[in-house]
Amino acid sequence: MSKNYEVNYDLYADEYLKNRTINFQIYNLLSSLLNISKDNNILEYGCGTGNYLIELEKNYQCNFYGVDTSKKMLENAKKKKSCISFSHFKNYPLNYKDSFFNDIYCVDVIHHVTDLNAFFNEMHRISAPKCKLVICTESSVQLNKKYWLKYFPSISSIDQERFWAIDELIQSAENAGWRFLSENVYEQKLNEPIKKEFLAKVKSKSISVFAHLDKKEYQHGLDALFCDYNKGISIYKIDGYTLIQLEKEM
């Protein structure tokens, strides 16, 4: 299940603009799972400041669209030079006609969706036949492998409540008429010091789970993280994602 841990992203939009970048391994896998062809209409659901859309626009001649519930995130996305159409929404239906999109994707967003049935039904409405829908998320196992749980142990239980189980996502999608194509597990193992880019994300809370931590635990963990960073200690890291590929049947 996905318990509602609401975040006011308008408060963090400037920090996301400064500190969040795309994961190129995820970008490459995402690109291979979508059905990208010239002049396709492609939607990113929960686009934030538009990083993935802007990278796609560099490489494909398509019509790109992004929607988000945060006006400030979209304001920051529009500051970047692009021809992408960005739109704000609060509720369904989205302001798109039936069968409009050839590809739809979301990255690190589905755990913010509290009504899966409504989400998959709306994506089904706006998608053309043979449209690919790709959802990038994290499984329960992957959530528990994050190295920074050592510093912020409560994140484990918070994220287990926030994130949908993979089988729940697939079942809900199939109930809405989507055909399940594949489950793609990405995992990267590294042994390296803590990166200053990650410190910046934690300090600015530009990873959403940090907005839900107890202040005392957050500060204690941040101090310990900085201590290990300053010591240059190498840490074993496992970075993992799961990408679910779906298709709208004819």
PDB file of C-alpha atoms in Angstrom:
ATOM      1  CA  MET A   1       0.000   0.000   0.000  1.00  0.00           C
ATOM      2  CA  SER A   2       0.974   3.637  -0.325  1.00  0.00           C
ATOM      3  CA  LYS A   3       0.252   5.549   2.857  1.00  0.00           C
ATOM      4  CA  ASN A   4      -0.286   9.240   2.230  1.00  0.00           C
ATOM      5  CA  TYR A   5       2.881  11.108   3.237  1.00  0.00           C
ATOM      6  CA  GLU A   6       2.088  14.418   1.597  1.00  0.00           C
ATOM      7  CA  VAL A   7       4.926  16.758   0.633  1.00  0.00           C
ATOM      8  CA  ASN A   8       4.503  20.394  -0.368  1.00  0.00           C
ATOM      9  CA  TYR A   9       6.946  20.387  -3.250  1.00  0.00           C
ATOM     10  CA  ASP A  10       6.595  24.130  -3.765  1.00  0.00           C
ATOM     11  CA  LEU A  11       8.739  24.494  -0.625  1.00  0.00           C
ATOM     12  CA  TYR A  12      11.549  22.373  -2.072  1.00  0.00           C
ATOM     13  CA  ALA A  13      11.340  23.242  -5.782  1.00  0.00           C
ATOM     14  CA  ASP A  14      14.384  25.529  -5.810  1.00  0.00           C
ATOM     15  CA  GLU A  15      16.489  22.906  -4.032  1.00  0.00           C
ATOM     16  CA  TYR A  16      15.332  20.241  -6.503  1.00  0.00           C
ATOM     17  CA  LEU A  17      16.351  22.553  -9.341  1.00  0.00           C
ATOM     18  CA  LYS A  18      19.846  22.895  -7.868  1.00  0.00           C
ATOM     19  CA  ASN A  19      20.452  19.359  -6.626  1.00  0.00           C
ATOM     20  CA  ARG A  20      18.478  16.819  -8.644  1.00  0.00           C
ATOM     21  CA  THR A  21      19.846  15.378 -11.880  1.00  0.00           C
ATOM     22  CA  ILE A  22      18.931  12.399 -14.012  1.00  0.00           C
ATOM     23  CA  ASN A  23      20.323   8.923 -13.473  1.00  0.00           C
ATOM     24  CA  PHE A  24      21.733   8.069 -16.909  1.00  0.00           C
ATOM     25  CA  GLN A  25      21.499   4.320 -16.339  1.00  0.00           C
ATOM     26  CA  ILE A  26      17.787   4.742 -15.617  1.00  0.00           C
ATOM     27  CA  TYR A  27      17.436   7.139 -18.549  1.00  0.00           C
ATOM     28  CA  ASN A  28      18.942   4.619 -20.970  1.00  0.00           C
ATOM     29  CA  LEU A  29      16.778   1.777 -19.687  1.00  0.00           C
ATOM     30  CA  LEU A  30      13.689   3.979 -19.739  1.00  0.00           C
ATOM     31  CA  SER A  31      14.380   5.029 -23.333  1.00  0.00           C
ATOM     32  CA  SER A  32      14.706   1.411 -24.427  1.00  0.00           C
ATOM     33  CA  LEU A  33      11.382   0.433 -22.817  1.00  0.00           C
ATOM     34  CA  LEU A  34       9.344   3.246 -24.344  1.00  0.00           C
ATOM     35  CA  ASN A  35       8.073   3.074 -27.922  1.00  0.00           C
ATOM     36  CA  ILE A  36       9.746   6.278 -29.082  1.00  0.00           C
ATOM     37  CA  SER A  37       9.183   7.240 -32.716  1.00  0.00           C
ATOM     38  CA  LYS A  38       9.408  10.563 -34.546  1.00  0.00           C
ATOM     39  CA  ASP A  39       6.507  12.930 -33.824  1.00  0.00           C
ATOM     40  CA  ASN A  40       5.152  10.790 -30.972  1.00  0.00           C
ATOM     41  CA  ASN A  41       3.330  12.528 -28.135  1.00  0.00           C
ATOM     42  CA  ILE A  42       5.202  11.648 -24.933  1.00  0.00           C
ATOM     43  CA  LEU A  43       4.071  12.480 -21.391  1.00  0.00           C
ATOM     44  CA  GLU A  44       6.025  12.491 -18.148  1.00  0.00           C
ATOM     45  CA  TYR A  45       3.629  12.214 -15.224  1.00  0.00           C
ATOM     46  CA  GLY A  46       5.080  14.031 -12.203  1.00  0.00           C
ATOM     47  CA  CYS A  47       7.803  15.734 -14.222  1.00  0.00           C
ATOM     48  CA  GLY A  48       9.119  17.999 -11.461  1.00  0.00           C
ATOM     49  CA  THR A  49      11.717  20.372 -12.916  1.00  0.00           C
ATOM     50  CA  GLY A  50      11.771  18.447 -16.194  1.00  0.00           C
ATOM     51  CA  ASN A  51      15.202  16.808 -16.163  1.00  0.00           C
ATOM     52  CA  TYR A  52      14.236  13.579 -17.934  1.00  0.00           C
ATOM     53  CA  LEU A  53      12.041  15.332 -20.503  1.00  0.00           C
ATOM     54  CA  ILE A  54      14.798  17.763 -21.395  1.00  0.00           C
ATOM     55  CA  GLU A  55      17.281  14.930 -21.912  1.00  0.00           C
ATOM     56  CA  LEU A  56      14.784  13.073 -24.108  1.00  0.00           C
ATOM     57  CA  GLU A  57      14.183  16.224 -26.139  1.00  0.00           C
ATOM     58  CA  LYS A  58      17.910  16.390 -26.923  1.00  0.00           C
ATOM     59  CA  ASN A  59      17.808  12.942 -28.506  1.00  0.00           C
ATOM     60  CA  TYR A  60      14.362  12.464 -30.050  1.00  0.00           C
ATOM     61  CA  GLN A  61      12.162  14.473 -32.426  1.00  0.00           C
ATOM     62  CA  CYS A  62       8.905  14.102 -30.532  1.00  0.00           C
ATOM     63  CA  ASN A  63       6.267  16.250 -28.882  1.00  0.00           C
ATOM     64  CA  PHE A  64       7.012  16.293 -25.161  1.00  0.00           C
ATOM     65  CA  TYR A  65       4.606  17.061 -22.331  1.00  0.00           C
ATOM     66  CA  GLY A  66       5.009  17.196 -18.564  1.00  0.00           C
ATOM     67  CA  VAL A  67       2.424  17.431 -15.789  1.00  0.00           C
ATOM     68  CA  ASP A  68       2.913  18.024 -12.091  1.00  0.00           C
ATOM     69  CA  THR A  69       0.914  19.058  -9.035  1.00  0.00           C
ATOM     70  CA  SER A  70       3.565  21.594  -7.954  1.00  0.00           C
ATOM     71  CA  LYS A  71       3.310  25.000  -9.611  1.00  0.00           C
ATOM     72  CA  LYS A  72       6.759  25.997  -8.378  1.00  0.00           C
ATOM     73  CA  MET A  73       8.369  22.871  -9.829  1.00  0.00           C
ATOM     74  CA  LEU A  74       6.796  23.698 -13.183  1.00  0.00           C
ATOM     75  CA  GLU A  75       7.928  27.320 -12.969  1.00  0.00           C
ATOM     76  CA  ASN A  76      11.483  26.073 -12.549  1.00  0.00           C
ATOM     77  CA  ALA A  77      11.073  23.586 -15.400  1.00  0.00           C
ATOM     78  CA  LYS A  78       9.943  26.387 -17.698  1.00  0.00           C
ATOM     79  CA  LYS A  79      13.120  28.353 -16.918  1.00  0.00           C
ATOM     80  CA  LYS A  80      15.098  25.767 -18.855  1.00  0.00           C
ATOM     81  CA  LYS A  81      15.357  26.248 -22.610  1.00  0.00           C
ATOM     82  CA  SER A  82      13.022  23.754 -24.268  1.00  0.00           C
ATOM     83  CA  CYS A  83       9.897  23.356 -26.406  1.00  0.00           C
ATOM     84  CA  ILE A  84       8.249  21.087 -23.828  1.00  0.00           C
ATOM     85  CA  SER A  85       4.637  21.771 -22.873  1.00  0.00           C
ATOM     86  CA  PHE A  86       4.354  21.851 -19.070  1.00  0.00           C
ATOM     87  CA  SER A  87       0.961  21.797 -17.319  1.00  0.00           C
ATOM     88  CA  HIS A  88      -0.251  21.964 -13.738  1.00  0.00           C
ATOM     89  CA  PHE A  89      -3.032  19.747 -12.426  1.00  0.00           C
ATOM     90  CA  LYS A  90      -4.792  19.084  -9.136  1.00  0.00           C
ATOM     91  CA  ASN A  91      -7.245  16.330  -9.985  1.00  0.00           C
ATOM     92  CA  TYR A  92      -8.313  14.075 -12.823  1.00  0.00           C
ATOM     93  CA  PRO A  93      -9.221  14.262 -15.603  1.00  0.00           C
ATOM     94  CA  LEU A  94      -6.025  15.709 -17.032  1.00  0.00           C
ATOM     95  CA  ASN A  95      -6.480  18.334 -19.711  1.00  0.00           C
ATOM     96  CA  TYR A  96      -5.742  15.999 -22.633  1.00  0.00           C
ATOM     97  CA  LYS A  97      -8.094  14.380 -25.100  1.00  0.00           C
ATOM     98  CA  ASP A  98      -8.683  10.631 -25.244  1.00  0.00           C
ATOM     99  CA  SER A  99      -6.032   8.430 -26.901  1.00  0.00           C
ATOM    100  CA  PHE A 100      -3.541  11.318 -27.225  1.00  0.00           C
ATOM    101  CA  PHE A 101      -0.230   9.896 -25.987  1.00  0.00           C
ATOM    102  CA  ASN A 102       2.024   7.285 -27.599  1.00  0.00           C
ATOM    103  CA  ASP A 103       4.290   6.973 -24.557  1.00  0.00           C
ATOM    104  CA  ILE A 104       3.817   7.775 -20.866  1.00  0.00           C
ATOM    105  CA  TYR A 105       6.329   7.376 -18.048  1.00  0.00           C
ATOM    106  CA  CYS A 106       6.981   8.395 -14.463  1.00  0.00           C
ATOM    107  CA  VAL A 107      10.185   8.257 -12.411  1.00  0.00           C
ATOM    108  CA  ASP A 108      10.171   8.204  -8.588  1.00  0.00           C
ATOM    109  CA  VAL A 109       6.553   9.364  -8.569  1.00  0.00           C
ATOM    110  CA  ILE A 110       4.133   6.441  -8.271  1.00  0.00           C
ATOM    111  CA  HIS A 111       4.545   6.259  -4.472  1.00  0.00           C
ATOM    112  CA  HIS A 112       2.878   9.686  -4.298  1.00  0.00           C
ATOM    113  CA  VAL A 113      -0.221   8.311  -6.047  1.00  0.00           C
ATOM    114  CA  THR A 114      -2.754   7.309  -3.386  1.00  0.00           C
ATOM    115  CA  ASP A 115      -5.448   5.974  -5.747  1.00  0.00           C
ATOM    116  CA  LEU A 116      -3.895   3.515  -8.183  1.00  0.00           C
ATOM    117  CA  ASN A 117      -7.181   2.652  -9.864  1.00  0.00           C
ATOM    118  CA  ALA A 118      -7.850   6.300 -10.708  1.00  0.00           C
ATOM    119  CA  PHE A 119      -4.274   6.759 -11.946  1.00  0.00           C
ATOM    120  CA  PHE A 120      -4.203   3.741 -14.255  1.00  0.00           C
ATOM    121  CA  ASN A 121      -7.686   4.451 -15.589  1.00  0.00           C
ATOM    122  CA  GLU A 122      -6.759   8.044 -16.410  1.00  0.00           C
ATOM    123  CA  MET A 123      -3.497   6.994 -18.087  1.00  0.00           C
ATOM    124  CA  HIS A 124      -5.515   4.449 -20.074  1.00  0.00           C
ATOM    125  CA  ARG A 125      -7.952   7.158 -21.194  1.00  0.00           C
ATOM    126  CA  ILE A 126      -5.296   9.512 -22.549  1.00  0.00           C
ATOM    127  CA  SER A 127      -3.145   6.802 -24.163  1.00  0.00           C
ATOM    128  CA  ALA A 128      -3.340   5.671 -27.775  1.00  0.00           C
ATOM    129  CA  PRO A 129      -3.524   1.968 -28.675  1.00  0.00           C
ATOM    130  CA  LYS A 130      -0.098   0.281 -28.253  1.00  0.00           C
ATOM    131  CA  CYS A 131       1.018   3.129 -25.954  1.00  0.00           C
ATOM    132  CA  LYS A 132       3.798   2.103 -23.596  1.00  0.00           C
ATOM    133  CA  LEU A 133       3.521   3.102 -19.935  1.00  0.00           C
ATOM    134  CA  VAL A 134       6.771   2.750 -17.975  1.00  0.00           C
ATOM    135  CA  ILE A 135       6.873   3.198 -14.204  1.00  0.00           C
ATOM    136  CA  CYS A 136      10.220   3.564 -12.449  1.00  0.00           C
ATOM    137  CA  THR A 137       9.993   2.797  -8.735  1.00  0.00           C
ATOM    138  CA  GLU A 138      11.688   0.759  -5.994  1.00  0.00           C
ATOM    139  CA  SER A 139      10.742  -2.633  -4.617  1.00  0.00           C
ATOM    140  CA  SER A 140      10.517  -3.427  -0.919  1.00  0.00           C
ATOM    141  CA  VAL A 141      13.848  -5.251  -1.117  1.00  0.00           C
ATOM    142  CA  GLN A 142      15.540  -2.352  -2.891  1.00  0.00           C
ATOM    143  CA  LEU A 143      14.256   0.138  -0.335  1.00  0.00           C
ATOM    144  CA  ASN A 144      15.900  -1.839   2.454  1.00  0.00           C
ATOM    145  CA  LYS A 145      19.290  -1.894   0.705  1.00  0.00           C
ATOM    146  CA  LYS A 146      19.896   1.856   0.851  1.00  0.00           C
ATOM    147  CA  TYR A 147      23.214   2.523   2.555  1.00  0.00           C
ATOM    148  CA  TRP A 148      21.937   5.687   4.198  1.00  0.00           C
ATOM    149  CA  LEU A 149      19.535   3.733   6.407  1.00  0.00           C
ATOM    150  CA  LYS A 150      22.589   3.454   8.661  1.00  0.00           C
ATOM    151  CA  TYR A 151      22.290   7.193   9.308  1.00  0.00           C
ATOM    152  CA  PHE A 152      18.507   7.538   9.131  1.00  0.00           C
ATOM    153  CA  PRO A 153      16.976   4.202  10.255  1.00  0.00           C
ATOM    154  CA  SER A 154      13.371   5.449  10.314  1.00  0.00           C
ATOM    155  CA  ILE A 155      13.457   5.866   6.538  1.00  0.00           C
ATOM    156  CA  SER A 156      13.051   2.102   6.199  1.00  0.00           C
ATOM    157  CA  SER A 157       9.614   1.979   7.849  1.00  0.00           C
ATOM    158  CA  ILE A 158       8.494   5.269   6.283  1.00  0.00           C
ATOM    159  CA  ASP A 159       9.326   4.137   2.760  1.00  0.00           C
ATOM    160  CA  GLN A 160       7.772   0.715   3.264  1.00  0.00           C
ATOM    161  CA  GLU A 161       4.528   2.567   3.992  1.00  0.00           C
ATOM    162  CA  ARG A 162       4.949   5.089   1.178  1.00  0.00           C
ATOM    163  CA  PHE A 163       5.801   2.725  -1.675  1.00  0.00           C
ATOM    164  CA  TRP A 164       3.461   0.372  -3.487  1.00  0.00           C
ATOM    165  CA  ALA A 165       4.467  -3.266  -3.777  1.00  0.00           C
ATOM    166  CA  ILE A 166       5.413  -4.222  -7.328  1.00  0.00           C
ATOM    167  CA  ASP A 167       2.669  -6.853  -7.568  1.00  0.00           C
ATOM    168  CA  GLU A 168       0.069  -4.299  -6.414  1.00  0.00           C
ATOM    169  CA  LEU A 169       1.117  -1.948  -9.198  1.00  0.00           C
ATOM    170  CA  ILE A 170       0.930  -4.642 -11.850  1.00  0.00           C
ATOM    171  CA  GLN A 171      -2.433  -5.963 -10.645  1.00  0.00           C
ATOM    172  CA  SER A 172      -3.977  -2.501 -10.550  1.00  0.00           C
ATOM    173  CA  ALA A 173      -2.655  -1.731 -14.033  1.00  0.00           C
ATOM    174  CA  GLU A 174      -4.107  -4.948 -15.434  1.00  0.00           C
ATOM    175  CA  ASN A 175      -7.454  -4.202 -13.784  1.00  0.00           C
ATOM    176  CA  ALA A 176      -7.519  -0.912 -15.718  1.00  0.00           C
ATOM    177  CA  GLY A 177      -6.897  -2.646 -19.039  1.00  0.00           C
ATOM    178  CA  TRP A 178      -3.105  -2.404 -19.297  1.00  0.00           C
ATOM    179  CA  ARG A 179      -1.110  -5.401 -20.480  1.00  0.00           C
ATOM    180  CA  PHE A 180       1.946  -6.239 -18.379  1.00  0.00           C
ATOM    181  CA  LEU A 181       5.038  -6.659 -20.570  1.00  0.00           C
ATOM    182  CA  SER A 182       8.085  -6.779 -18.315  1.00  0.00           C
ATOM    183  CA  GLU A 183       9.625  -6.093 -14.923  1.00  0.00           C
ATOM    184  CA  ASN A 184      13.156  -4.754 -15.256  1.00  0.00           C
ATOM    185  CA  VAL A 185      15.414  -4.677 -12.214  1.00  0.00           C
ATOM    186  CA  TYR A 186      18.388  -2.333 -12.237  1.00  0.00           C
ATOM    187  CA  GLU A 187      21.045  -2.589  -9.544  1.00  0.00           C
ATOM    188  CA  GLN A 188      24.430  -0.949  -9.191  1.00  0.00           C
ATOM    189  CA  LYS A 189      26.949  -1.916  -6.523  1.00  0.00           C
ATOM    190  CA  LEU A 190      29.724   0.474  -5.557  1.00  0.00           C
ATOM    191  CA  ASN A 191      32.347   0.844  -2.866  1.00  0.00           C
ATOM    192  CA  GLU A 192      33.212   4.521  -2.653  1.00  0.00           C
ATOM    193  CA  PRO A 193      33.240   7.560  -0.349  1.00  0.00           C
ATOM    194  CA  ILE A 194      30.083   9.576   0.231  1.00  0.00           C
ATOM    195  CA  LYS A 195      29.612  12.075  -2.573  1.00  0.00           C
ATOM    196  CA  LYS A 196      29.166  15.782  -1.915  1.00  0.00           C
ATOM    197  CA  GLU A 197      26.206  15.759  -4.336  1.00  0.00           C
ATOM    198  CA  PHE A 198      24.381  13.328  -2.061  1.00  0.00           C
ATOM    199  CA  LEU A 199      25.208  15.455   0.980  1.00  0.00           C
ATOM    200  CA  ALA A 200      23.649  18.448  -0.770  1.00  0.00           C
ATOM    201  CA  LYS A 201      20.450  16.472  -1.419  1.00  0.00           C
ATOM    202  CA  VAL A 202      20.200  15.400   2.221  1.00  0.00           C
ATOM    203  CA  LYS A 203      21.002  18.838   3.604  1.00  0.00           C
ATOM    204  CA  SER A 204      18.428  20.511   1.336  1.00  0.00           C
ATOM    205  CA  LYS A 205      15.875  17.689   1.771  1.00  0.00           C
ATOM    206  CA  SER A 206      15.634  17.377  -1.997  1.00  0.00           C
ATOM    207  CA  ILE A 207      14.855  13.689  -1.511  1.00  0.00           C
ATOM    208  CA  SER A 208      11.238  13.650  -0.383  1.00  0.00           C
ATOM    209  CA  VAL A 209      11.522  11.138   2.461  1.00  0.00           C
ATOM    210  CA  PHE A 210      13.695  13.536   4.471  1.00  0.00           C
ATOM    211  CA  ALA A 211      10.700  15.846   4.848  1.00  0.00           C
ATOM    212  CA  HIS A 212       9.081  13.149   7.008  1.00  0.00           C
ATOM    213  CA  LEU A 213      11.928  12.466   9.436  1.00  0.00           C
ATOM    214  CA  ASP A 214      11.872  13.450  13.083  1.00  0.00           C
ATOM    215  CA  LYS A 215      14.034  16.576  13.484  1.00  0.00           C
ATOM    216  CA  LYS A 216      16.284  14.953  16.069  1.00  0.00           C
ATOM    217  CA  GLU A 217      16.946  11.858  13.954  1.00  0.00           C
ATOM    218  CA  TYR A 218      17.490  13.979  10.859  1.00  0.00           C
ATOM    219  CA  GLN A 219      20.083  16.210  12.539  1.00  0.00           C
ATOM    220  CA  HIS A 220      21.854  13.288  14.217  1.00  0.00           C
ATOM    221  CA  GLY A 221      22.051  11.399  10.933  1.00  0.00           C
ATOM    222  CA  LEU A 222      23.182  14.471   9.019  1.00  0.00           C
ATOM    223  CA  ASP A 223      26.007  15.076  11.506  1.00  0.00           C
ATOM    224  CA  ALA A 224      27.153  11.443  11.240  1.00  0.00           C
ATOM    225  CA  LEU A 225      26.960  11.576   7.447  1.00  0.00           C
ATOM    226  CA  PHE A 226      29.122  14.700   7.328  1.00  0.00           C
ATOM    227  CA  CYS A 227      31.577  13.102   9.751  1.00  0.00           C
ATOM    228  CA  ASP A 228      32.064  10.056   7.512  1.00  0.00           C
ATOM    229  CA  TYR A 229      32.255  12.303   4.456  1.00  0.00           C
ATOM    230  CA  ASN A 230      35.044  14.372   6.015  1.00  0.00           C
ATOM    231  CA  LYS A 231      36.927  11.189   6.927  1.00  0.00           C
ATOM    232  CA  GLY A 232      36.690   9.983   3.327  1.00  0.00           C
ATOM    233  CA  ILE A 233      35.390   6.596   4.471  1.00  0.00           C
ATOM    234  CA  SER A 234      34.495   4.208   1.647  1.00  0.00           C
ATOM    235  CA  ILE A 235      30.985   2.798   1.939  1.00  0.00           C
ATOM    236  CA  TYR A 236      29.429  -0.184   0.186  1.00  0.00           C
ATOM    237  CA  LYS A 237      26.427   1.117  -1.741  1.00  0.00           C
ATOM    238  CA  ILE A 238      23.630  -0.652  -3.591  1.00  0.00           C
ATOM    239  CA  ASP A 239      21.523   1.541  -5.850  1.00  0.00           C
ATOM    240  CA  GLY A 240      18.431  -0.205  -7.205  1.00  0.00           C
ATOM    241  CA  TYR A 241      15.303   0.523  -9.202  1.00  0.00           C
ATOM    242  CA  THR A 242      12.498  -1.482 -10.779  1.00  0.00           C
ATOM    243  CA  LEU A 243      10.952  -0.428 -14.086  1.00  0.00           C
ATOM    244  CA  ILE A 244       7.532  -1.836 -14.959  1.00  0.00           C
ATOM    245  CA  GLN A 245       6.672  -1.841 -18.664  1.00  0.00           C
ATOM    246  CA  LEU A 246       2.990  -1.849 -19.637  1.00  0.00           C
ATOM    247  CA  GLU A 247       1.125  -1.523 -22.920  1.00  0.00           C
ATOM    248  CA  LYS A 248      -2.364  -0.414 -23.879  1.00  0.00           C
ATOM    249  CA  GLU A 249      -3.923  -3.127 -25.980  1.00  0.00           C
ATOM    250  CA  MET A 250      -5.564  -2.412 -29.327  1.00  0.00           C
TER     251      MET A 250
END
